[in-house]
Coordinates of C-alpha atoms and ligand atoms in Angstrom, one line a residue:
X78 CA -7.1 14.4 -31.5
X79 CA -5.5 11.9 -33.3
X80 CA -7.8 9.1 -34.5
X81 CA -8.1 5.4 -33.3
X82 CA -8.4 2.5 -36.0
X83 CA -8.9 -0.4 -35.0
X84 CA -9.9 -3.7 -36.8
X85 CA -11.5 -5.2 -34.1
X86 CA -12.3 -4.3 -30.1
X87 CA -10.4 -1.8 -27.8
X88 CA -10.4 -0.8 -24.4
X89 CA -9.3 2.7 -23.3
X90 CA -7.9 3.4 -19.9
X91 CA -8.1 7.0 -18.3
X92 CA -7.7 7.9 -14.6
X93 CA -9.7 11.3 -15.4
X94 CA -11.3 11.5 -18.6
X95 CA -8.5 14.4 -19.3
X96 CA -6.7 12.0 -21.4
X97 CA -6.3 7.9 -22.0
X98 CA -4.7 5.2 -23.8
X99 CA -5.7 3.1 -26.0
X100 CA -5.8 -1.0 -25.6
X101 CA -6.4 -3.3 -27.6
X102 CA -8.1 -6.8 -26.5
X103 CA -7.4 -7.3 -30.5
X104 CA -6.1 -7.4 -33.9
X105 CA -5.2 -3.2 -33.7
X106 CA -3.4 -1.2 -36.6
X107 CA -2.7 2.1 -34.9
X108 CA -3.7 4.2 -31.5
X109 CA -3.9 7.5 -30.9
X110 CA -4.4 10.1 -27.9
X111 CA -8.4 11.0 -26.7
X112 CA -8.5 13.9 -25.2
X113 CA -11.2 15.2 -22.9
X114 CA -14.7 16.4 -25.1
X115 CA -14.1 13.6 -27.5
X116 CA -17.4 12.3 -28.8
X117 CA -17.3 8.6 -27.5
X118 CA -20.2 7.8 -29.5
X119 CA -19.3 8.9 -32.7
X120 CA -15.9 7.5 -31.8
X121 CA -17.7 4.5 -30.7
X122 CA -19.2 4.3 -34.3
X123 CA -16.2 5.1 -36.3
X124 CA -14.1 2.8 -34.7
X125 CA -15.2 -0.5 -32.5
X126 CA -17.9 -2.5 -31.9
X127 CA -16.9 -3.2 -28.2
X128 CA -16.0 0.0 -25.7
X129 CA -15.0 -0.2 -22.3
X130 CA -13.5 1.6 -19.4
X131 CA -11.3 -0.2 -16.9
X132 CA -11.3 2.0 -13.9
X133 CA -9.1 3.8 -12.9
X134 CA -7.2 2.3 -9.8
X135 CA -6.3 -1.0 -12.4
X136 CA -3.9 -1.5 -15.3
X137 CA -3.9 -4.5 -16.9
X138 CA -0.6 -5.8 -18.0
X139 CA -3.1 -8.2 -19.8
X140 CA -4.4 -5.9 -22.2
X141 CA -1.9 -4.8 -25.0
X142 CA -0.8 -1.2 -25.2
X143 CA -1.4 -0.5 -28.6
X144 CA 1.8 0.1 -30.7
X145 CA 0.7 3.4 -32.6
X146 CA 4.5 4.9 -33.5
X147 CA 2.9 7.8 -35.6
X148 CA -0.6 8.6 -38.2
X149 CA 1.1 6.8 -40.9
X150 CA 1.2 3.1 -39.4
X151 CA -2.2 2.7 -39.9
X152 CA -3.2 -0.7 -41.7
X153 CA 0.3 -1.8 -40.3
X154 CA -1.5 -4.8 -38.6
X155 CA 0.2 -6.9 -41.2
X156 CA 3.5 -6.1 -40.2
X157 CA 5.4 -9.2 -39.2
X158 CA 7.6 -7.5 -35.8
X159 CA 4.3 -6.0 -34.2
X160 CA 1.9 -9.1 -34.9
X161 CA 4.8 -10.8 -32.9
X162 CA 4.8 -9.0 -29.9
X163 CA 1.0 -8.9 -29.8
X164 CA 0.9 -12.9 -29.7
X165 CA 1.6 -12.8 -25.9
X166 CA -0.2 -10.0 -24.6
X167 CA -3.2 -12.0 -26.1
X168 CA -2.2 -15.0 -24.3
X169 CA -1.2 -13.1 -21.4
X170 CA -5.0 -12.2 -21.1
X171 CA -6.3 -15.4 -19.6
X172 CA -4.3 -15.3 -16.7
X173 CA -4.7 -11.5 -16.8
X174 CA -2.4 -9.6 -13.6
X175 CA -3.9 -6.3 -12.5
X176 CA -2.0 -4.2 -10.7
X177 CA -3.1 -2.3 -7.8
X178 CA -1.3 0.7 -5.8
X179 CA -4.4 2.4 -4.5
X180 CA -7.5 0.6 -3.0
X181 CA -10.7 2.6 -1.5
X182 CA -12.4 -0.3 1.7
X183 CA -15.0 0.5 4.0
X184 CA -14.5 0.0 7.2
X185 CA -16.9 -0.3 10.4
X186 CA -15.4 -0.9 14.0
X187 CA -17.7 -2.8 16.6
X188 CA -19.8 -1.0 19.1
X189 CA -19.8 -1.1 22.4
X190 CA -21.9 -3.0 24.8
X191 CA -24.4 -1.9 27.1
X192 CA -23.8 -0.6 30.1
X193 CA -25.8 -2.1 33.8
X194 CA -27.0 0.9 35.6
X195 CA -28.6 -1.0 38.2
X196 CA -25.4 -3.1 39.1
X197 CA -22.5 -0.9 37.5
X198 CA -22.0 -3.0 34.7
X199 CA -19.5 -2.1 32.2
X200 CA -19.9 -3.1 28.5
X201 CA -17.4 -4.4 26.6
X202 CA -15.5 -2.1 24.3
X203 CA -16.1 -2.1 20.6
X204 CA -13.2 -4.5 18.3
X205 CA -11.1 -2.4 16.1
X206 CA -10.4 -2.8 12.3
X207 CA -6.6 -3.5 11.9
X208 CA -4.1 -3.3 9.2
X209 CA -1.4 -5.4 9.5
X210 CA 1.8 -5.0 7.2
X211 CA 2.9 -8.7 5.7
X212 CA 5.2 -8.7 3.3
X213 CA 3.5 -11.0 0.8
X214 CA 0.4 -9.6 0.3
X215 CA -1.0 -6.8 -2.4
X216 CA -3.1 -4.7 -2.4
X217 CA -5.1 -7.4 -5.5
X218 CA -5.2 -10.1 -2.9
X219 CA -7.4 -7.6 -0.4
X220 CA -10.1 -7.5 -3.4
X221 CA -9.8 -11.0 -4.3
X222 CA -9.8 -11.8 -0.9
X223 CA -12.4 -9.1 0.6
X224 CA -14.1 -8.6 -2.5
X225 CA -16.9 -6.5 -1.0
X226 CA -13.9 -4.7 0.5
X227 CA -16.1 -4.0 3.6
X228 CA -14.4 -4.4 6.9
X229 CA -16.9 -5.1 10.6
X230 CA -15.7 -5.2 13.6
X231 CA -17.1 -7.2 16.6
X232 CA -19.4 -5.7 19.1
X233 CA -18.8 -5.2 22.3
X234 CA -20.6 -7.9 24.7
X235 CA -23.1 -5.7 27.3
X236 CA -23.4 -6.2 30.8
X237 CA -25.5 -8.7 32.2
X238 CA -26.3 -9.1 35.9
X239 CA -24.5 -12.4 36.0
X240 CA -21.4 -11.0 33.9
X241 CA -20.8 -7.1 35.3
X242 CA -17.9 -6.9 32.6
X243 CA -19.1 -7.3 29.2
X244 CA -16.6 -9.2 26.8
X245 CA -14.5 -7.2 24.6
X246 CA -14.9 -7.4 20.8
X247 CA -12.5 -9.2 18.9
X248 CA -10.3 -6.9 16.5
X249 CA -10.5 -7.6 13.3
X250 CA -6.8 -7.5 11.5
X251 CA -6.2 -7.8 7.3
X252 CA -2.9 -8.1 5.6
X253 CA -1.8 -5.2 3.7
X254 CA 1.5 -4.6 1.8
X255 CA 4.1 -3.1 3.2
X256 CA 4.5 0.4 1.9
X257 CA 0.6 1.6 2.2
X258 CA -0.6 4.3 3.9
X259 CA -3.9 4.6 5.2
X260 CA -5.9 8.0 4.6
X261 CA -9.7 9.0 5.0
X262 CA -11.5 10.1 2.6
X263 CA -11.2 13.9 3.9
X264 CA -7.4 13.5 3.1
X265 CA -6.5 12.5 6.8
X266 CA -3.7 10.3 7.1
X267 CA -3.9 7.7 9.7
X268 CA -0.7 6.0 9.2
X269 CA 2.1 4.6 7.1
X270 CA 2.8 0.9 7.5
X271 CA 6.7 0.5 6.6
X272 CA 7.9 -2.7 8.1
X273 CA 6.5 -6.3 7.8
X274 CA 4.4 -6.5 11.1
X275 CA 3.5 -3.1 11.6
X276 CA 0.2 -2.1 12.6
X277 CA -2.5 0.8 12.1
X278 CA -5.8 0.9 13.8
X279 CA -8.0 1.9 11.0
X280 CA -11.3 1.9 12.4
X281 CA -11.5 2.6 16.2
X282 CA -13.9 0.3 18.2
X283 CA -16.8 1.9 20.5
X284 CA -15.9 2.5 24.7
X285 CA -18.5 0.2 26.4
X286 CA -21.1 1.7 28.4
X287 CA -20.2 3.2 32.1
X288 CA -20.7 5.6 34.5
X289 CA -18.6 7.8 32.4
X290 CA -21.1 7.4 29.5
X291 CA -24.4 7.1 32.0
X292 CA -23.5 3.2 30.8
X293 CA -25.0 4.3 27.5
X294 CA -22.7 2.5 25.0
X295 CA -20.7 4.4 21.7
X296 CA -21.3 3.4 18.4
X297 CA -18.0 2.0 17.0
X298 CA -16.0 4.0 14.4
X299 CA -17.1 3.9 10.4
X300 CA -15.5 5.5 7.2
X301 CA -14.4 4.7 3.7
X302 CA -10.4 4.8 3.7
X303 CA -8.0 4.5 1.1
X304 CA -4.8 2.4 1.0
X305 CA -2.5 4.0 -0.8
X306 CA 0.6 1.9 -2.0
X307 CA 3.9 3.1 -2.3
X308 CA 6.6 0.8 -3.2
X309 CA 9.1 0.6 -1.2
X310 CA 13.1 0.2 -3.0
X311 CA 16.4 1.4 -3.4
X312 CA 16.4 3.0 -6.3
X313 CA 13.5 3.9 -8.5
X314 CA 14.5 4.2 -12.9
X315 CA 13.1 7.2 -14.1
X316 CA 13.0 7.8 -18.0
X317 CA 11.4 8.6 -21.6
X318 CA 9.8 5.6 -22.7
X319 CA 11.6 3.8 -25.0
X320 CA 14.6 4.4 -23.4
X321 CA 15.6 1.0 -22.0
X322 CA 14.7 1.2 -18.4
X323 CA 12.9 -2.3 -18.2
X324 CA 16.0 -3.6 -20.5
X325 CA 18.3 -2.3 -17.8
X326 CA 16.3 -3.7 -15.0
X327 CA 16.4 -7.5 -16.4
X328 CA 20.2 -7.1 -16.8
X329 CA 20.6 -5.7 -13.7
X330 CA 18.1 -8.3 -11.4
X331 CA 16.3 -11.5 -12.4
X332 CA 13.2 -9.8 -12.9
X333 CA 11.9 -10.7 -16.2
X334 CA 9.4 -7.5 -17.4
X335 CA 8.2 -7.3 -20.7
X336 CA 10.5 -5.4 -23.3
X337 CA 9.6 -3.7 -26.7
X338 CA 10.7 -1.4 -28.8
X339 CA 7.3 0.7 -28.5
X340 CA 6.6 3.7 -25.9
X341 CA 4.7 2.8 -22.5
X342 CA 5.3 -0.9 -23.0
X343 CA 5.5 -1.0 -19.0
X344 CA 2.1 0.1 -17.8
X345 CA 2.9 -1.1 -14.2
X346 CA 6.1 -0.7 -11.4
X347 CA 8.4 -3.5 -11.8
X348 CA 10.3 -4.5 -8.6
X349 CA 13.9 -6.7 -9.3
X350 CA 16.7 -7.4 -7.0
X351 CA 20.3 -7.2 -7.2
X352 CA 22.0 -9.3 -5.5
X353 CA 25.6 -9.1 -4.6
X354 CA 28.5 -11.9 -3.9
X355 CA 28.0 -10.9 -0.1
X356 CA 24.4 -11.5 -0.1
X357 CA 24.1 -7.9 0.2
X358 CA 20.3 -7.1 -1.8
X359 CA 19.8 -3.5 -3.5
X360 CA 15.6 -3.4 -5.1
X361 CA 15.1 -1.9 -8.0
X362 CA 11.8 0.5 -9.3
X363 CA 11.3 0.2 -13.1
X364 CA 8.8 2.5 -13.7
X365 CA 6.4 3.5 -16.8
X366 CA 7.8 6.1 -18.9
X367 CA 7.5 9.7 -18.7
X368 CA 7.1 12.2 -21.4
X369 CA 6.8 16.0 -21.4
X370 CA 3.3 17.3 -19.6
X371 CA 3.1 14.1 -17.4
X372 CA 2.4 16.7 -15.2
X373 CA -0.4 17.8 -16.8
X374 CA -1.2 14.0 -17.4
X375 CA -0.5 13.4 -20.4
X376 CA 0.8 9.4 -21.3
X377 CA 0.8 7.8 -18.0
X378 CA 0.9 11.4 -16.2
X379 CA 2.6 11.8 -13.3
X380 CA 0.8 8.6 -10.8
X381 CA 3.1 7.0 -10.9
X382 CA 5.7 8.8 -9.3
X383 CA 4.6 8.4 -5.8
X384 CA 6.9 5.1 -6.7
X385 CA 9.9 6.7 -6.4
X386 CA 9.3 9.2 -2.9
X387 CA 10.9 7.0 -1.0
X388 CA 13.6 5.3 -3.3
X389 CA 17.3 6.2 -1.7
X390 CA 18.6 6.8 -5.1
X391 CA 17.0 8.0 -8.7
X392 CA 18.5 6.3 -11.7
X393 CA 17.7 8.3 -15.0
X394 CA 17.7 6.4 -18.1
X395 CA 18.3 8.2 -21.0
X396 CA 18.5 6.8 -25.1
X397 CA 21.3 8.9 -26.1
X398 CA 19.8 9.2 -29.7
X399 CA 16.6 10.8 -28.3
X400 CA 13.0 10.0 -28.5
X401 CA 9.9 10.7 -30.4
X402 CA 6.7 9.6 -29.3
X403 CA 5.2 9.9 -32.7
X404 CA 6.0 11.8 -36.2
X405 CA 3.0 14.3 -34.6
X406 CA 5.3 14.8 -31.6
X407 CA 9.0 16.5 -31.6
X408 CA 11.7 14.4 -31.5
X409 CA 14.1 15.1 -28.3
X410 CA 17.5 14.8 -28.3
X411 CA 18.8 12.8 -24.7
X412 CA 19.9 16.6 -23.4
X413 CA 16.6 17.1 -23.8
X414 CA 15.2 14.4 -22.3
X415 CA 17.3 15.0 -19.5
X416 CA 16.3 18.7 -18.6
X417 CA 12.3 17.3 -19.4
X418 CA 12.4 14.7 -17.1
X419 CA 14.0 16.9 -14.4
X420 CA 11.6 19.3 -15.3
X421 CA 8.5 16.8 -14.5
X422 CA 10.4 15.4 -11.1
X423 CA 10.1 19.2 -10.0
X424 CA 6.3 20.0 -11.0
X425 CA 5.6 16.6 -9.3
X426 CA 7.5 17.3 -5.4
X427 CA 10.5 19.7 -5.6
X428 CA 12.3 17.1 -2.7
X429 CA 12.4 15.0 -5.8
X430 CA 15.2 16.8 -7.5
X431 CA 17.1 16.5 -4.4
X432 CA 17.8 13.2 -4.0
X433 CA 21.0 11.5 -5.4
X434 CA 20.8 10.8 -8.8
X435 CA 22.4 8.3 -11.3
X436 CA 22.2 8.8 -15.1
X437 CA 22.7 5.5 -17.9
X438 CA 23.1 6.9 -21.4
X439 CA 22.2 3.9 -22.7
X440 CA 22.0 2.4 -26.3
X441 CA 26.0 3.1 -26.1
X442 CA 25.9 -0.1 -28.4
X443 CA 24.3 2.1 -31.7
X444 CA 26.7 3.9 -34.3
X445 CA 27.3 7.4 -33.8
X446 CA 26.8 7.0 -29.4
X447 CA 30.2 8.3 -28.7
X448 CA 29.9 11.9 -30.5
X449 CA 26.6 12.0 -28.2
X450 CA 28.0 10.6 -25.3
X451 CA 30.8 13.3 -25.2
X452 CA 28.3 16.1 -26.0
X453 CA 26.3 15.5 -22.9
X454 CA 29.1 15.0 -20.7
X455 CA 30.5 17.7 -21.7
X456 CA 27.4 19.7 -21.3
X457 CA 26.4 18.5 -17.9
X458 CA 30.0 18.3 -16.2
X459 CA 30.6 21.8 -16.7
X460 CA 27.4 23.8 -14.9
X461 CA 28.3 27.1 -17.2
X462 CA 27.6 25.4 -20.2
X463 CA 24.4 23.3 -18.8
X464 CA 23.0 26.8 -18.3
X465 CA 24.1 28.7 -21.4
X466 CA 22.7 24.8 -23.1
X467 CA 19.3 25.5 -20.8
X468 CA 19.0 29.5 -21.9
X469 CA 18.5 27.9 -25.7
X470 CA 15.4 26.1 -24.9
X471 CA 11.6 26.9 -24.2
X472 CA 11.3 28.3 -20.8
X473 CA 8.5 25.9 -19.7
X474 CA 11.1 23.0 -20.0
X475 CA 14.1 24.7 -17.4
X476 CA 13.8 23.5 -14.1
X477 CA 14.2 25.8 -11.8
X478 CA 16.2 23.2 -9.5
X479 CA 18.7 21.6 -11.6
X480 CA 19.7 18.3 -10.8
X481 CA 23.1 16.9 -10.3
X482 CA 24.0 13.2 -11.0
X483 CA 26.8 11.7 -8.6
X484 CA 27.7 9.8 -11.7
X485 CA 26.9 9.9 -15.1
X486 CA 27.9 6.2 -17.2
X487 CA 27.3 5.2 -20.8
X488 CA 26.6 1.9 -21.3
X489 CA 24.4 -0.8 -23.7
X490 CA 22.0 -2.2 -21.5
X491 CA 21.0 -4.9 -24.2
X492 CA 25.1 -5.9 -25.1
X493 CA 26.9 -4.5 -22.5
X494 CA 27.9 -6.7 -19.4
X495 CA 30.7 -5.1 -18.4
X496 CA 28.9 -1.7 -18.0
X497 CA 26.3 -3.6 -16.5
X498 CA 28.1 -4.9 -13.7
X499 CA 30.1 -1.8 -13.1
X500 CA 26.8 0.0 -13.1
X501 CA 25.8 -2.2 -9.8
X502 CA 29.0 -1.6 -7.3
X503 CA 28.1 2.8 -8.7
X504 CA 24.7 2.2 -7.3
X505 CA 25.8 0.6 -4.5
X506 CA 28.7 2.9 -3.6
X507 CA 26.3 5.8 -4.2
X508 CA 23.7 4.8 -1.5
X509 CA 26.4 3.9 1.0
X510 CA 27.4 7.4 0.5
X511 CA 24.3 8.7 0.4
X512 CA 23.8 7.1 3.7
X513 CA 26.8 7.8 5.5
X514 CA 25.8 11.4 4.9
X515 CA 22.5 11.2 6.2
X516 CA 23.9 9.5 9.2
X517 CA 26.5 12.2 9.7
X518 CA 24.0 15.0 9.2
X519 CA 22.0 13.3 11.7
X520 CA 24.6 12.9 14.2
X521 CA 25.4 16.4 13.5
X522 CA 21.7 17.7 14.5
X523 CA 21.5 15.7 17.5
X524 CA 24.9 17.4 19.0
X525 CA 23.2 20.4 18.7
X526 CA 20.5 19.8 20.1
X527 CA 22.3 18.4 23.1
X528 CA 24.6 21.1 23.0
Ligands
GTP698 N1 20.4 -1.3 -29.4 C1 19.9 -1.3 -28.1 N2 18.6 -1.4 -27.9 C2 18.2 -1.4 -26.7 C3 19.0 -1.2 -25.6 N3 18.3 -1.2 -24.4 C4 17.0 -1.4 -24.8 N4 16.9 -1.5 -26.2 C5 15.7 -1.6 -27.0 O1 14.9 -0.5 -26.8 C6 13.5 -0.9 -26.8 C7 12.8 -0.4 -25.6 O2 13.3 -1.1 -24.5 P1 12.5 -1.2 -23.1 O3 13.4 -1.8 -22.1 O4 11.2 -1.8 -23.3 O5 12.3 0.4 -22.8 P2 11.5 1.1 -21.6 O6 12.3 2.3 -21.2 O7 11.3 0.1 -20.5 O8 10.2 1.5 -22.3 P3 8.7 1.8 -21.6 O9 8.4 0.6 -20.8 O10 7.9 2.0 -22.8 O11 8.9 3.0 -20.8 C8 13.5 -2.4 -26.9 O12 13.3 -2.7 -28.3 C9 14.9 -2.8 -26.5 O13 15.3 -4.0 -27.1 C10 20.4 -1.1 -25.8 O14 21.3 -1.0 -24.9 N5 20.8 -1.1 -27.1
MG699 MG1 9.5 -0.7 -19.7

């Protein structure tokens, strides 16, 4: 375990206990890993007056991710770059943006109503619970909203001697995001919500009472669900940190995410848009970064994924000088990075690693980039030497499914325009391929089938 020193509060963030990160609410010289048996209180002691868990489900773009780049940057608080680039996470924190992709409600349908006997009366039937995909809400507007994130439903009206039919209850219906899907706490999934309007009955209301019933009335259904967000886009970036994914994603779109040149600056998705002379739109995924054993959840594991299921194309970016999360950590050259990162894709969903793929060498812009740049092409353009490359490393990092990339482009995402924009009619050609194929291949099943 590496030590955390701080000079004033932090916050740590774990979605386990396995392992967390370290924030810092403020003035913070250096962070470190925790890892599961650490003794909070003597850590508690050593290092902060304040400690606090965030839960799990949240992470705050408001706190700052503390900067630790290795053991020997402690008492760097001083250091004029990284005071900088504190200044606005700190003023960030008072209109603080939590970001929510998974959200645990309760929800309770409405009964039925009583059944007449003496007359045949029928009750009225129980009102369901009902999510309803719109595309502006989030899953944060739900708490905000809901915040006791408990969902009745109407009951059912019974049947009086004067009114033989009992009244229906009235379904109740809340907004969710398009992209969740709804699943019980026993792992059942209800259903997927994919288009703006779509519907999903999550709680089912109680049949009124009737001869069916001997008029005796059903309670209405009750359970604790989850809402489980998946954003929905074109492409999802995939990459070490550091490596200039949330660079590329501003030059690409007109989203604006924050950039810095420390690892897991992005601790949330960040969703931009390109948009294209013929109004055509292509969304874009920028994810947090990945680094070996995400699988095993180590950084920001492997959550984080689910993002990127149901992208159309993965775009890997890669610093073609490598990364090191920390002098305690090896540094990886981008050939490495590359096989890691497919490595992790696999161990999260094999499908993963079939999907067509884009890979950015980017920091093209930095002396010495075109010796690299020629190494990995090389390398990965010719699958002989890939493999005799894979044989020389560790056999816990080879996938066993390697991938291919339909196109493989250097570029300087910080200086590069040029690249830039030739990097957006590649992604779009490759997804109007990608999906001419699956249109042929479908086509090609349904002859079959008819045949
Ligand atoms: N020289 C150079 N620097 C770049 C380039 N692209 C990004 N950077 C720098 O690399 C650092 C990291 O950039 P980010 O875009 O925050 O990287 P990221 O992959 O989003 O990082 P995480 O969010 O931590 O996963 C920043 O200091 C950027 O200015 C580039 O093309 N050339
Ligand atoms: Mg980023």
């Amino acid at each position: 375990m590496r030590f955390v020193h701080t000079l004033q509060s932090f916050r740590a963030v774990t979605s386990d206990a396995s392992q967390c990160w370290c924030y810092c609410s403020g003035n913070v010289s250096s962070t470190g890993f925790l890892k599961y048996g650490t003794n909070w209180r003597q850590l508690f002691h050593k290092s902060a007056r304040k400690f606090q868990f965030i839960p799990s489900c949240q992470y705050s773009s408001s706190s700052s991710l503390m900067k630790g780049t290795g053991s020997g940057d402690e008492g760097n608080s001083q250091d004029g770059a990284q005071a900088e680039e504190r200044k606005p996470a700190r003023k960030e924190k008072s209109n603080s943006t939590v970001f929510y992709d998974s959200l645990r409600i309760f929800t309770k349908a409405g009964s039925g109503g009583q059944g007449l006997p003496k007359k045949g009366g029928i009750g009225g039937r129980g009102g369901d619970i009902i999510a309803v995909g719109h595309k502006e809400a989030t899953l944060k507007k739900i708490c905000e909203k809901y915040s006791s994130r408990r969902f009745l439903g109407n009951h059912g009206a019974d049947a009086k001697f004067f009114c033989l039919y009992g009244e229906p209850g009235k379904p109740v219906t809340f907004p969710v995001p398009v992209g969740v899907s709804v699943v019980t706490e026993f792992g059942h999934k209800l259903g997927e919500i994919n288009k703006h309007g779509e519907k999903v009955v999550v709680a089912k209301g109680g049949v009124g009472g009737s001869p069916a019933n001997g008029y005796s009335a059903e309670p209405g259904q009750k359970h604790n669900v989850t809402l489980d967000l998946k954003l929905i886009a074109d492409v999802g970036f995939v990459g070490f940190p550091n490596a200039g994914k949330s660079t590329l994603l501003k030059a690409l779109s007109r989203a604006s995410p924050k950039i810095a040149s420390y690892p897991f600056t992005t601790v949330r998705p960040n969703i931009g848009v390109i948009e294209y002379p013929d109004y055509r739109q292509i969304s874009l995924a920028d994810l947090p970064g990945l680094i070996e054993g995400a699988h095993a959840n180590i950084g920001m594991g492997h959550k984080f994924l689910k993002h990127v299921e149901r992208t159309k194309v993965l775009l890997f970016v890669v610093d073609i000088h490598g990364f090191q999360l920390s002098p305690q950590f090896p540094k990886r050259s981008a050939l490495e990075t590359i096989v890691l990162l497919n490595r992790e894709l696999e161990l999260y969903k094999e499908e993963l690693t079939e999907k067509a793929a884009i890979l950015v060498l980017n920091k093209s812009d930095l002396p010495g980039s075109y010796e690299k740049i020629c190494l990995i092409k090389d390398t990965l353009n010719d699958q002989s030497v890939y493999e005799k490359y894979m044989r020389t490393l560790s056999e816990d990092f080879v996938p066993d499914q390697v991938m291919n990339f339909d196109k493989i482009i250097p570029l300087s995402a910080a200086k590069d325009e040029i690249s830039v924009n030739q990097l957006k009619h590649i992604i779009r050609k490759v997804i109007d391929i990608n999906e001419d194929n699956e249109t042929e291949t479908s086509l090609k099943s349904t002859a079959v089938l008819h045949h």
